[in-house]
PDB file of C-alpha atoms in Angstrom:
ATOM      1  CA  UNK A 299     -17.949  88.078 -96.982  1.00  0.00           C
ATOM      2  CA  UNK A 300     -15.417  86.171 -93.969  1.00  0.00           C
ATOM      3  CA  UNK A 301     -15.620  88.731 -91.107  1.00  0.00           C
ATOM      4  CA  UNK A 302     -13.477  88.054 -88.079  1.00  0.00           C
ATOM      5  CA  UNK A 303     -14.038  89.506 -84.905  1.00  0.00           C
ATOM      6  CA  UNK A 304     -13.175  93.169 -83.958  1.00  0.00           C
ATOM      7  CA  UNK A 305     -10.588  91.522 -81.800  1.00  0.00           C
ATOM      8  CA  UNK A 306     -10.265  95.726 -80.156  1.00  0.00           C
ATOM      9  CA  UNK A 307      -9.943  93.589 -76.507  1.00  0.00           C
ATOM     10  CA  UNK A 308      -7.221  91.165 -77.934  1.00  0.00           C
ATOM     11  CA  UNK A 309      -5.100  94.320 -79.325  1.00  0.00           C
ATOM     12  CA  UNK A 310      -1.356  95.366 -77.646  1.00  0.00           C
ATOM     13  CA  UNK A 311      -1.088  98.301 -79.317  1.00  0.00           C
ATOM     14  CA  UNK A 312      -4.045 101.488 -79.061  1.00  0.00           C
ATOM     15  CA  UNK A 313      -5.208 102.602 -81.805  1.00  0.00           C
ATOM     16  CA  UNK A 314      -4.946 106.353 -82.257  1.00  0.00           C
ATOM     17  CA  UNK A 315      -7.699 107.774 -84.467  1.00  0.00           C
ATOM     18  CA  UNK A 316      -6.227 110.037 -87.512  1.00  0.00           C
ATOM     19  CA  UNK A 317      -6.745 110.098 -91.563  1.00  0.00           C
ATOM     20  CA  UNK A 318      -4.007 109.187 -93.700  1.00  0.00           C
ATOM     21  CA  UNK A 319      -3.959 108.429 -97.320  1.00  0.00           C
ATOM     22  CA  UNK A 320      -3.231 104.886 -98.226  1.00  0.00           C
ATOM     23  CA  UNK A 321      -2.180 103.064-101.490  1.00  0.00           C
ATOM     24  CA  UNK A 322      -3.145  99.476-100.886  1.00  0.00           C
ATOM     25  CA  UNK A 323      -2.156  96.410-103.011  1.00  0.00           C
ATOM     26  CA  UNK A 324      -3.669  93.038-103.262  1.00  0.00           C
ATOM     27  CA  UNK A 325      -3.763  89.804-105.482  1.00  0.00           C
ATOM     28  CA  UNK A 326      -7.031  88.061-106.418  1.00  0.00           C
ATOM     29  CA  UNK A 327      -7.341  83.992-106.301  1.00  0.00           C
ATOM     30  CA  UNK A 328      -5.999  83.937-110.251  1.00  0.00           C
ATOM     31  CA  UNK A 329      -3.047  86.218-109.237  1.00  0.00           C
ATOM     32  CA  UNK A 330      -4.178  89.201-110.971  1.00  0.00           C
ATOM     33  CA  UNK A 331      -3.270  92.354-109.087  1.00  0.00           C
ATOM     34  CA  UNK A 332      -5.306  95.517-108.043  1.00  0.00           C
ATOM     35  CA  UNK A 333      -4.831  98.359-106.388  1.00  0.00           C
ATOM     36  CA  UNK A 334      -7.526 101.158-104.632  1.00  0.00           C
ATOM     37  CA  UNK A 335      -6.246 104.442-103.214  1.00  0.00           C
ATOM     38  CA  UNK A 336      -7.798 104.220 -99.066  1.00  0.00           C
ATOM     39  CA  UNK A 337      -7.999 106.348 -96.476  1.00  0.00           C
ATOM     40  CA  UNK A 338      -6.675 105.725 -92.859  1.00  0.00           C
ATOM     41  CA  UNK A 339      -9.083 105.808 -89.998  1.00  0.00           C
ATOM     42  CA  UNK A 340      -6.926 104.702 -86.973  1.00  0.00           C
ATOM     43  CA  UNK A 341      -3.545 103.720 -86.873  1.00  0.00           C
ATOM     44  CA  UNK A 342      -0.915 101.881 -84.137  1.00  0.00           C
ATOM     45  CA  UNK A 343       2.406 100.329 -84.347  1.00  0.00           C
ATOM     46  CA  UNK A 344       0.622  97.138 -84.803  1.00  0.00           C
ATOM     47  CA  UNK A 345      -1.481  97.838 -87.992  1.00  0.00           C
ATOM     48  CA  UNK A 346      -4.555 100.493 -89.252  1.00  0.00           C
ATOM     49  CA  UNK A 347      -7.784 100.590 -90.002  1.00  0.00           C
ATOM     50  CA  UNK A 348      -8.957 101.654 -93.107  1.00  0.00           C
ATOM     51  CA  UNK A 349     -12.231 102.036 -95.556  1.00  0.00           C
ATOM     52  CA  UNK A 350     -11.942 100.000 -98.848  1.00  0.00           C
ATOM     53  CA  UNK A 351     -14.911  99.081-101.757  1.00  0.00           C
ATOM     54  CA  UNK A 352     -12.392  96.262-102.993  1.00  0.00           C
ATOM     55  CA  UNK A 353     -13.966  92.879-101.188  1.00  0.00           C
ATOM     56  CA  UNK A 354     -11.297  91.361 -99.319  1.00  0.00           C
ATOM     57  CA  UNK A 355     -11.294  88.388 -96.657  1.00  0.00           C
ATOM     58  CA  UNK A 356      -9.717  87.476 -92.927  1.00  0.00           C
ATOM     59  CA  UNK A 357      -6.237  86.230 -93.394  1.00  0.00           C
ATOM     60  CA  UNK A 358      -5.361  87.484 -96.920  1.00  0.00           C
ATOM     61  CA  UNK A 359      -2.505  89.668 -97.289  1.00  0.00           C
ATOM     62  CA  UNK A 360      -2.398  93.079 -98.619  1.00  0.00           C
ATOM     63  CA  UNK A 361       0.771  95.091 -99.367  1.00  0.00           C
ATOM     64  CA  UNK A 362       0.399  98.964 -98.637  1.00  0.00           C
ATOM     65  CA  UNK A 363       2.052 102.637 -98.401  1.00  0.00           C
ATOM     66  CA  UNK A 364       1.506 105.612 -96.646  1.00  0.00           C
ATOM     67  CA  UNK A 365       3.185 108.448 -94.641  1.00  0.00           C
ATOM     68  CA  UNK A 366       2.673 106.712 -91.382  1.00  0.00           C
ATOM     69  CA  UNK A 367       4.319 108.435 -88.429  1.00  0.00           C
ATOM     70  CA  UNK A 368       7.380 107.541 -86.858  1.00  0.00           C
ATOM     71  CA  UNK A 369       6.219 106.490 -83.817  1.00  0.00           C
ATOM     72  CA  UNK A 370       4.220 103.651 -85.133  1.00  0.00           C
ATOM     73  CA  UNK A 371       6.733 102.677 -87.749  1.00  0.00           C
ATOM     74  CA  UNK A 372       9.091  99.533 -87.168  1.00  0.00           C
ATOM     75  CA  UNK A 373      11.895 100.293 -89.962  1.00  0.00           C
ATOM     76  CA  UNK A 374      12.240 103.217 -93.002  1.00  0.00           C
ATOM     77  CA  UNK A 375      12.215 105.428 -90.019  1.00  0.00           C
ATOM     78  CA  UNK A 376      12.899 108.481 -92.238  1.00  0.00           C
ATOM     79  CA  UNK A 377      10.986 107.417 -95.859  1.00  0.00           C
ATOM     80  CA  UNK A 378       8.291 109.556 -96.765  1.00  0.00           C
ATOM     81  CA  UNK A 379       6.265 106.329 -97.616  1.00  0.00           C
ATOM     82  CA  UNK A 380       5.942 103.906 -95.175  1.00  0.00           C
ATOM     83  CA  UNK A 381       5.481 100.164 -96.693  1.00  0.00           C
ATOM     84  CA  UNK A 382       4.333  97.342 -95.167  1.00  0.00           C
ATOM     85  CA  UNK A 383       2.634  94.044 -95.539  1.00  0.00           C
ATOM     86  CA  UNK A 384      -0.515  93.812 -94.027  1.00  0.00           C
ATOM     87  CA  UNK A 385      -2.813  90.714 -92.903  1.00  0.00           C
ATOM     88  CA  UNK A 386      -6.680  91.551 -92.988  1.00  0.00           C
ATOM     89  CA  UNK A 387      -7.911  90.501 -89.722  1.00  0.00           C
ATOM     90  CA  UNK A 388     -11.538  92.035 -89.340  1.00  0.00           C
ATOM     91  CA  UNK A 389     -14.038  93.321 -92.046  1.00  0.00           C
ATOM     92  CA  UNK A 390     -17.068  95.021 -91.486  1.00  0.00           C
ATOM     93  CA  UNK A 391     -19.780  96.539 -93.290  1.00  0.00           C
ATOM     94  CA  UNK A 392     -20.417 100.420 -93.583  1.00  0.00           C
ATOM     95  CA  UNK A 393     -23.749 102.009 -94.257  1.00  0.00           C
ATOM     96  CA  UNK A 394     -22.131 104.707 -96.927  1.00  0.00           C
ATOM     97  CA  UNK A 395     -21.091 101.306 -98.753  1.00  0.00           C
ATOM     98  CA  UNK A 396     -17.597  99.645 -99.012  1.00  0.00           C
ATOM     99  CA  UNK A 397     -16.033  98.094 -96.155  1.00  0.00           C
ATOM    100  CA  UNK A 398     -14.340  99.311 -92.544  1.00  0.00           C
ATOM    101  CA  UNK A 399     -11.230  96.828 -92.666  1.00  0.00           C
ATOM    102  CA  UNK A 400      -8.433  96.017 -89.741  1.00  0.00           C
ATOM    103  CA  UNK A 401      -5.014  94.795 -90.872  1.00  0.00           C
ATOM    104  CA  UNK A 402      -1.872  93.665 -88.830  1.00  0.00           C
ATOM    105  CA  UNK A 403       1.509  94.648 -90.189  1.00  0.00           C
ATOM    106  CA  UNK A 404       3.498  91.844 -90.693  1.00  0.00           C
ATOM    107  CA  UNK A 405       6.709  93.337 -91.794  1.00  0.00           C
ATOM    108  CA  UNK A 406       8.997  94.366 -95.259  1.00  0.00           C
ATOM    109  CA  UNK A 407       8.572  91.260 -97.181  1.00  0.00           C
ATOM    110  CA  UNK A 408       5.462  89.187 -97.602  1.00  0.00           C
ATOM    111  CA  UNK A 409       4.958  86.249 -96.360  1.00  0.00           C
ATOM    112  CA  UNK A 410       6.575  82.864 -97.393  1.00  0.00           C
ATOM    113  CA  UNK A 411       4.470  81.629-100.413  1.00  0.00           C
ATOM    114  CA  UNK A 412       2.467  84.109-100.778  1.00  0.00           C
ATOM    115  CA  UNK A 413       3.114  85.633-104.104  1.00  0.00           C
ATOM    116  CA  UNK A 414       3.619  81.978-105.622  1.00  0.00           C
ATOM    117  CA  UNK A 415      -0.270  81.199-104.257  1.00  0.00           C
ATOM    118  CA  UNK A 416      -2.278  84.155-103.864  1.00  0.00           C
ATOM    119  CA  UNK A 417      -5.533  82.363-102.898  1.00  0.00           C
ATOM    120  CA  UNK A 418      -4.201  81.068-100.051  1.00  0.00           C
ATOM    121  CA  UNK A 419      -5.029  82.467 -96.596  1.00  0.00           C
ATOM    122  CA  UNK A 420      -2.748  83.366 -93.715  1.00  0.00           C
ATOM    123  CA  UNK A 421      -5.235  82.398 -90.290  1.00  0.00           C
ATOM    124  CA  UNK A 422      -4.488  82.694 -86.658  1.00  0.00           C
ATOM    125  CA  UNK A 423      -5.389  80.424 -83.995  1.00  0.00           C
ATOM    126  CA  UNK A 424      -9.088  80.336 -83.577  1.00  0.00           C
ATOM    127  CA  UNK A 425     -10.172  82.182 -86.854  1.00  0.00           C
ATOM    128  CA  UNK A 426     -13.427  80.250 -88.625  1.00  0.00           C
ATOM    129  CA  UNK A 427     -12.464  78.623 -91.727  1.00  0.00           C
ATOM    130  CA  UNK A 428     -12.491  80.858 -94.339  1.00  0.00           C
ATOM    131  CA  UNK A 429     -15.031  80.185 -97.461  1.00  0.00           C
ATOM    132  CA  UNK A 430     -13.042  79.435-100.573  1.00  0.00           C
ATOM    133  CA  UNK A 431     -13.044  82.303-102.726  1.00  0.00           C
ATOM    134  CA  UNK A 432     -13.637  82.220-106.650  1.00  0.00           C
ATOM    135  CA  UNK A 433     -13.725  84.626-108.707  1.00  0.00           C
ATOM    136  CA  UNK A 434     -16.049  82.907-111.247  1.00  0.00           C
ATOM    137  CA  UNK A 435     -19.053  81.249-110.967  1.00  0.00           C
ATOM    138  CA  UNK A 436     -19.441  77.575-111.017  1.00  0.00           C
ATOM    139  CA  UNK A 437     -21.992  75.467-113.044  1.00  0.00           C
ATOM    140  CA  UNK A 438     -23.222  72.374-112.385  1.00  0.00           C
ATOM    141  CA  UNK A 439     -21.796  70.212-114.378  1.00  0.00           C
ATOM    142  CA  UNK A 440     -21.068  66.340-115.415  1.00  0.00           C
ATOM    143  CA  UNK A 441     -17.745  66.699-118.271  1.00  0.00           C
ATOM    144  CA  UNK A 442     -15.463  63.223-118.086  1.00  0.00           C
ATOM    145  CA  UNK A 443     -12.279  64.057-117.417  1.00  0.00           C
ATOM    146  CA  UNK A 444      -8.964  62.157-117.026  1.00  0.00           C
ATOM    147  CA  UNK A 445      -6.605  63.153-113.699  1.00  0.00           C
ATOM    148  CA  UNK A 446      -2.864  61.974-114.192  1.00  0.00           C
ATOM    149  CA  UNK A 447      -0.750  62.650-111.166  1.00  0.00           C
ATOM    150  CA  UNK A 448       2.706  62.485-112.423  1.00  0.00           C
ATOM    151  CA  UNK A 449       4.476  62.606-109.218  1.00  0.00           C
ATOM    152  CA  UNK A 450       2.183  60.683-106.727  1.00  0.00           C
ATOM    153  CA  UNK A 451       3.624  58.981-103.840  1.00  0.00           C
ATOM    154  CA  UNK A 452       6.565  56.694-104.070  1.00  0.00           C
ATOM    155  CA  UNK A 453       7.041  58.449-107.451  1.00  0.00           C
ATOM    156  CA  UNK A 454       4.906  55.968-109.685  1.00  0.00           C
ATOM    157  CA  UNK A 455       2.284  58.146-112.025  1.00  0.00           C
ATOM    158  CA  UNK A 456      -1.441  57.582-111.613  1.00  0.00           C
ATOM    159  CA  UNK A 457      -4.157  58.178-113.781  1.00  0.00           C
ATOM    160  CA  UNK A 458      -7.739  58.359-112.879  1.00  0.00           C
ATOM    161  CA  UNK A 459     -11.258  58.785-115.240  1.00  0.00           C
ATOM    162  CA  UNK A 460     -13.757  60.702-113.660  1.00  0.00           C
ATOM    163  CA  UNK A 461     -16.295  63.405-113.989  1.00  0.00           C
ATOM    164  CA  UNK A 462     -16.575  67.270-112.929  1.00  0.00           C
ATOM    165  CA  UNK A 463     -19.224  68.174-110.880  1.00  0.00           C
ATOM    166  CA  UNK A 464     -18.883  71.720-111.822  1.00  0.00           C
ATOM    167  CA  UNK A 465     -16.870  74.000-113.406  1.00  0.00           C
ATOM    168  CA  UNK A 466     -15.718  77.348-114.543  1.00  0.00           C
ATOM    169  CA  UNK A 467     -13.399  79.404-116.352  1.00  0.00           C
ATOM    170  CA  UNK A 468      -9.934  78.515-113.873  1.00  0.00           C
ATOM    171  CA  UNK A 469     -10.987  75.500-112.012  1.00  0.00           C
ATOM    172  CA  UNK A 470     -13.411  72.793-111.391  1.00  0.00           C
ATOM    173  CA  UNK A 471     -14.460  70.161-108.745  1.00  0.00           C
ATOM    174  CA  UNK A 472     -13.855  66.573-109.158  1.00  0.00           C
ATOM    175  CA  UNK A 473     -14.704  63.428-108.029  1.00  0.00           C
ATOM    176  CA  UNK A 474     -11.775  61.424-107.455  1.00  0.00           C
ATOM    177  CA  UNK A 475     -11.439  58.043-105.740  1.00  0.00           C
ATOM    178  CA  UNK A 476      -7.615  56.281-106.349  1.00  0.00           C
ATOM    179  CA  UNK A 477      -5.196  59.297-106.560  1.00  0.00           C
ATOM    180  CA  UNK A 478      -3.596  59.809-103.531  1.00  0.00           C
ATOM    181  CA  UNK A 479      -2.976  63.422-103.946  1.00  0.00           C
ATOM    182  CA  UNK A 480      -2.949  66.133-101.464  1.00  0.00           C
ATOM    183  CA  UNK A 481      -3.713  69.694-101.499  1.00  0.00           C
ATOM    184  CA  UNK A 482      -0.790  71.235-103.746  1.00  0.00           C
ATOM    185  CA  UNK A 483      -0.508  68.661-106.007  1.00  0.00           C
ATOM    186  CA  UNK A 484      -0.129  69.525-109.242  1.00  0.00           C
ATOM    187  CA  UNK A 485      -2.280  67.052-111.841  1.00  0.00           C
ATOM    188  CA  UNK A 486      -2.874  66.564-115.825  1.00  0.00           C
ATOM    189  CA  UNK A 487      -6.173  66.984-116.746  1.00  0.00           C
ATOM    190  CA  UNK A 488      -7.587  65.705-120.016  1.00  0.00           C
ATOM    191  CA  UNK A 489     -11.217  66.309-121.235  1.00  0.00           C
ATOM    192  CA  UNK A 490     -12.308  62.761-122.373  1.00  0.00           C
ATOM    193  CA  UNK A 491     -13.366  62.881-126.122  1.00  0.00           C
ATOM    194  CA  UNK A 492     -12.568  66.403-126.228  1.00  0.00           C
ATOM    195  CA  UNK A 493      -9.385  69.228-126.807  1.00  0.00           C
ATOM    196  CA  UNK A 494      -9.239  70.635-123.307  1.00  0.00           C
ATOM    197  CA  UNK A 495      -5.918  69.977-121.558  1.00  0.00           C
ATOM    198  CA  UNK A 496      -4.880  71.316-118.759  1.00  0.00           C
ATOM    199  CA  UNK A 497      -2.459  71.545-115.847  1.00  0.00           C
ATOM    200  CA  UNK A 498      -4.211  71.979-112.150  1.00  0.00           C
ATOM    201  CA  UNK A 499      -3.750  72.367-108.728  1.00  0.00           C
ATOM    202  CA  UNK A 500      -4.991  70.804-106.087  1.00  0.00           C
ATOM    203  CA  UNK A 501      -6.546  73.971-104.157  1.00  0.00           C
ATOM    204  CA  UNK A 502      -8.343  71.840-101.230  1.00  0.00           C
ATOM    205  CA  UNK A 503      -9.939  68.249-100.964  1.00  0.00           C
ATOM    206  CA  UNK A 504     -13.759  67.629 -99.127  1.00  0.00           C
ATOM    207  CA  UNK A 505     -15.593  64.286 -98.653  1.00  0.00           C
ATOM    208  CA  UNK A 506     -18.887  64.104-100.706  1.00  0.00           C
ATOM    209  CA  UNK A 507     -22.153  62.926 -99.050  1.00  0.00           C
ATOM    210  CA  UNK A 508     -20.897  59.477-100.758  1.00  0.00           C
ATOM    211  CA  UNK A 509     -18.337  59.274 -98.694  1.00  0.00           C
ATOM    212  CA  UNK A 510     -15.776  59.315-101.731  1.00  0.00           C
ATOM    213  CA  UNK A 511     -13.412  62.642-102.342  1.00  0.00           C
ATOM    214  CA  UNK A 512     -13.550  65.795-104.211  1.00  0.00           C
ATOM    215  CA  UNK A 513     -10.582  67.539-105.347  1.00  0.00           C
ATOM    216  CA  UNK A 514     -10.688  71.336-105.913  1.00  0.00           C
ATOM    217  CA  UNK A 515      -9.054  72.505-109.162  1.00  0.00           C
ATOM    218  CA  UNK A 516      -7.784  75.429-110.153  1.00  0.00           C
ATOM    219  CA  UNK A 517      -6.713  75.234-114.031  1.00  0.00           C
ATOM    220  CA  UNK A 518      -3.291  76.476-114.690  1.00  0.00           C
ATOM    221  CA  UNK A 519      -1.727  76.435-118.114  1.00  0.00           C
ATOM    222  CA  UNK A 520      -5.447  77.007-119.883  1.00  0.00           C
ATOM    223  CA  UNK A 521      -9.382  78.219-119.020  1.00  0.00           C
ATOM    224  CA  UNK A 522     -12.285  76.165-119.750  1.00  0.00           C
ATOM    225  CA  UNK A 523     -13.367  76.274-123.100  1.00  0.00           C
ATOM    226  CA  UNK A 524     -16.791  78.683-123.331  1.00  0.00           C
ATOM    227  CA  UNK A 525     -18.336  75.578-125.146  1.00  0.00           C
ATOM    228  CA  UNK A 526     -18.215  73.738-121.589  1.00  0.00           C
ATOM    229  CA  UNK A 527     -19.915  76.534-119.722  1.00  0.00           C
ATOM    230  CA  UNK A 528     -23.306  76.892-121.724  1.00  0.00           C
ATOM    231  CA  UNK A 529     -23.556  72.685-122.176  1.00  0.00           C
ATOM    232  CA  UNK A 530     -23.457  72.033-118.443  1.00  0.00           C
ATOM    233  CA  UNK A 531     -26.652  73.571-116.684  1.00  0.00           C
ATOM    234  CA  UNK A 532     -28.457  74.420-119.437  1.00  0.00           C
ATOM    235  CA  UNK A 533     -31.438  72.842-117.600  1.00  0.00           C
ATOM    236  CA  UNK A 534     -29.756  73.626-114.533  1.00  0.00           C
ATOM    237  CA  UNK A 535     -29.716  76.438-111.935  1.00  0.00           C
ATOM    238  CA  UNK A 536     -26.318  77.974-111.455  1.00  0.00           C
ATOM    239  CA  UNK A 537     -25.099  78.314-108.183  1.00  0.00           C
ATOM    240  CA  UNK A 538     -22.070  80.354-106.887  1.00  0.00           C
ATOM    241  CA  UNK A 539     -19.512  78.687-103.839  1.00  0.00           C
TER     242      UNK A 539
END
């Protein structure tokens, strides 16, 4: 779990202590949504804290309701329901099990982007760098692949063969060494001698210990077939990002 600091010395608004019920909203990596009814344990005009057994991270965005007072509202003065984007700054760990978790407001609409890429994370100067999250375990794995990036730069498609070093159901990381692709990109992805097609997106690049990159897939048109998951690591241990 990504904690960030209590930050209770950086805060410009008190926190007052009170319970309030609180409907909040969020979107997992794959973009499927939840929802978990909260309780309120402080509140300010700058955001709340709250208790919730849903694991959430520092910097990603949560939508919620309540019947905040007015004093500590910034608009819908009068609404019974006050609703509000939220950025999760702090999370910490309570004894009776679930989570004690700060949020910022940050206003009527969401942030820019945000419901077109749920995974990614809104930070503030000096947060650590957040540990990607996945929602499904990766295997260690060695499946050829070909990597077409239709819309490389200067507009000339590329095409790559290379191998997966592990997968999972929505994604998969990949060595790559001529595509000059960045993190957005969207790529073609073809399982060599094999059905599996695939559109993908870049989600973030890293240097191997070989000094050659890895790009971060997440699948989007299709999930990895089950016959991929089972082959790969059969004699392996599985290990989870």
């Amino acid at each position: 779990m990504t904690q960030g600091s209590d930050g209770a010395d950086r805060r410009k608004h008190r926190r007052v202590p009170m319970k309030l019920p609180v409907r909040v909203q969020g979107r997992d990596t794959d973009g499927t949504t939840w929802e978990e009814m909260s309780s309120c344990e402080d509140a300010s005009a700058g955001g709340v804290g709250l208790r919730l057994n849903r694991p959430v991270v520092l910097g990603q965005v949560l939508h919620l309701s309540m019947p905040l007072p007015q004093r500590f509202r910034q608009y819908d003065l009068t609404d019974p329901s006050y609703r509000v984007y939220a950025l999760v700054r702090n999370v910490r760990p309570v004894p009776v099990g679930g989570n004690r978790v700060g949020v910022l407001f940050l206003g009527k609409q969401p942030p820019r982007g945000s419901g077109e890429r749920p995974a990614d994370l809104i930070l503030l100067p000096g947060d650590p760098t957040p540990v990607e999250r996945r929602k499904f375990q990766r295997m260690l794995a060695r499946l050829s692949l070909r990597l077409e990036a239709e819309h490389a730069p200067g507009g000339v498609a590329m095409e790559e063969k290379t191998f997966a070093e592990d997968v999972s159901l929505r994604g998969a990381k990949v060595k790559a060494s001529t595509l000059p692709v960045q993190k957005g990109a969207i790529l073609q992805v073809e399982e060599i001698g094999g059905d599996f097609k695939t559109r993908a997106e870049v989600r973030s690049i890293s240097i191997g210990q070989d000094g050659h990159p890895r790009l971060h897939l997440l699948f989007l048109d299709a999930t990895a077939p089950e016959r991929m998951l089972p082959a790969v690591g059969a004699n392996e241990t599985p290990r989870k990002a």
